[in-house]
Amino acid sequence: MAKRNEKAEKPKRTAKAEKPRRVRKKMNWILYIAVVALVIYIAVIIVDQNVKIQNAKEELSELDKSISLREIKLAELKDVANYAQEDNYDAFAAYIERKARELDYVKSGEIVYINIAGD
C-alpha cells in the first residue's frame, strides 16, 4: 500500500507555478493585438496614399488639358500677330470683330435686343 500512497500524492501546483504561465498568455495576447494593430495601421496608410496618388493624377490630367488649351490659344494669338505684321488689316479686323462678338461686345450705334423669354 505504500506504493498507492506515493502515486496518490502528486505534487500540487501552487499559485506561484501558474503565475508565469498566465503572464505568458497575457504577453502573447498583447503581442498579437499589437501586431494586428500595426497591420491595420499600415493598411490604412497604404489606402490613404493610393487615394492621394489618384487625386494627384486627376489633377495632373486636368492641368495637362489646361496647358494644351492654352497652347492652342497661344498659337491662335501668334497667328493674329502674324496677320498684323503682314499688313493684312482686313483679316485682322475681321478676326478681332469675331472674337468681340463671341464675348458679347457690340459696335457703337448697334441696337441690342434681349430675348426675355429665354428661347
Short mmCIF file of C-alpha atoms in Angstrom, two decimals:
data_model
loop_
_atom_site.label_atom_id
_atom_site.label_comp_id
_atom_site.label_asym_id
_atom_site.label_seq_id
_atom_site.Cartn_x
_atom_site.Cartn_y
_atom_site.Cartn_z
CA MET A 1 0.00 0.00 0.00
CA ALA A 2 2.84 2.30 0.28
CA LYS A 3 3.04 2.47 -3.47
CA ARG A 4 -0.50 3.63 -3.77
CA ASN A 5 0.07 6.46 -1.38
CA GLU A 6 3.11 7.57 -3.31
CA LYS A 7 1.17 7.65 -6.54
CA ALA A 8 -1.74 9.38 -4.93
CA GLU A 9 0.45 12.11 -3.61
CA LYS A 10 1.28 14.09 -6.68
CA PRO A 11 2.80 17.46 -6.20
CA LYS A 12 0.07 20.03 -6.43
CA ARG A 13 0.61 23.11 -8.50
CA THR A 14 0.72 26.20 -6.47
CA ALA A 15 -0.41 29.66 -7.48
CA LYS A 16 3.23 30.64 -7.92
CA ALA A 17 3.79 27.94 -10.52
CA GLU A 18 0.74 29.02 -12.57
CA LYS A 19 1.55 32.73 -12.43
CA PRO A 20 4.32 32.71 -15.08
CA ARG A 21 2.05 30.78 -17.42
CA ARG A 22 -0.66 33.45 -17.08
CA VAL A 23 1.86 36.20 -17.70
CA ARG A 24 3.00 34.43 -20.86
CA LYS A 25 -0.59 34.13 -22.09
CA LYS A 26 -1.17 37.83 -21.42
CA MET A 27 2.05 38.73 -23.19
CA ASN A 28 1.07 36.57 -26.18
CA TRP A 29 -2.31 38.32 -26.43
CA ILE A 30 -0.74 41.74 -26.10
CA LEU A 31 1.81 40.89 -28.78
CA TYR A 32 -0.96 39.52 -31.03
CA ILE A 33 -3.07 42.65 -30.59
CA ALA A 34 -0.05 44.88 -31.25
CA VAL A 35 0.79 43.04 -34.48
CA VAL A 36 -2.83 43.20 -35.69
CA ALA A 37 -3.00 46.92 -34.86
CA LEU A 38 0.26 47.51 -36.77
CA VAL A 39 -1.04 45.62 -39.82
CA ILE A 40 -4.30 47.61 -39.77
CA TYR A 41 -2.37 50.89 -39.41
CA ILE A 42 -0.12 50.05 -42.37
CA ALA A 43 -3.13 49.04 -44.48
CA VAL A 44 -4.87 52.35 -43.71
CA ILE A 45 -1.74 54.31 -44.62
CA ILE A 46 -1.39 52.44 -47.92
CA VAL A 47 -5.03 53.05 -48.85
CA ASP A 48 -4.73 56.73 -47.92
CA GLN A 49 -1.60 57.13 -50.04
CA ASN A 50 -3.29 55.44 -53.01
CA VAL A 51 -6.21 57.86 -52.74
CA LYS A 52 -3.82 60.81 -52.63
CA ILE A 53 -1.94 59.46 -55.67
CA GLN A 54 -5.19 59.04 -57.60
CA ASN A 55 -6.26 62.61 -56.76
CA ALA A 56 -2.87 63.92 -57.86
CA LYS A 57 -3.12 62.02 -61.16
CA GLU A 58 -6.57 63.50 -61.82
CA GLU A 59 -5.27 66.99 -61.05
CA LEU A 60 -2.30 66.42 -63.36
CA SER A 61 -4.65 65.32 -66.13
CA GLU A 62 -6.73 68.48 -65.71
CA LEU A 63 -3.59 70.62 -65.76
CA ASP A 64 -2.38 68.89 -68.94
CA LYS A 65 -5.72 69.67 -70.59
CA SER A 66 -5.44 73.28 -69.45
CA ILE A 67 -1.91 73.52 -70.85
CA SER A 68 -2.94 72.12 -74.22
CA LEU A 69 -5.88 74.55 -74.35
CA ARG A 70 -3.59 77.47 -73.57
CA GLU A 71 -1.11 76.32 -76.20
CA ILE A 72 -3.91 76.34 -78.79
CA LYS A 73 -4.91 79.85 -77.74
CA LEU A 74 -1.28 80.96 -77.88
CA ALA A 75 -0.92 79.59 -81.41
CA GLU A 76 -4.07 81.45 -82.39
CA LEU A 77 -2.73 84.70 -80.93
CA LYS A 78 0.55 84.19 -82.78
CA ASP A 79 -1.43 83.87 -86.00
CA VAL A 80 -3.18 87.14 -85.17
CA ALA A 81 0.18 88.80 -84.58
CA ASN A 82 1.41 87.50 -87.93
CA TYR A 83 -1.66 88.95 -89.67
CA ALA A 84 -0.96 92.33 -88.10
CA GLN A 85 2.67 92.25 -89.18
CA GLU A 86 1.82 91.32 -92.77
CA ASP A 87 -0.30 94.44 -93.17
CA ASN A 88 -3.36 92.24 -93.69
CA TYR A 89 -5.55 94.56 -91.68
CA ASP A 90 -8.86 93.39 -93.14
CA ALA A 91 -8.34 89.82 -91.95
CA PHE A 92 -7.05 91.13 -88.63
CA ALA A 93 -10.07 93.40 -88.17
CA ALA A 94 -12.43 90.54 -89.06
CA TYR A 95 -10.75 88.33 -86.51
CA ILE A 96 -10.99 90.99 -83.80
CA GLU A 97 -14.66 91.55 -84.60
CA ARG A 98 -15.40 87.81 -84.46
CA LYS A 99 -13.70 87.49 -81.07
CA ALA A 100 -15.52 90.55 -79.74
CA ARG A 101 -18.88 89.09 -80.86
CA GLU A 102 -18.04 85.84 -79.04
CA LEU A 103 -17.54 87.89 -75.87
CA ASP A 104 -20.92 89.63 -76.40
CA TYR A 105 -19.47 93.01 -77.37
CA VAL A 106 -21.40 95.24 -79.78
CA LYS A 107 -20.39 98.02 -82.12
CA SER A 108 -21.26 101.55 -81.19
CA GLY A 109 -24.61 102.55 -82.66
CA GLU A 110 -25.96 98.98 -82.81
CA ILE A 111 -29.28 98.20 -81.19
CA VAL A 112 -29.20 95.28 -78.80
CA TYR A 113 -32.29 93.14 -78.43
CA ILE A 114 -32.59 90.95 -75.37
CA ASN A 115 -34.84 87.92 -75.52
CA ILE A 116 -36.51 87.78 -72.12
CA ALA A 117 -38.36 84.56 -72.96
CA GLY A 118 -35.05 82.69 -72.79
CA ASP A 119 -35.52 80.81 -76.09
#
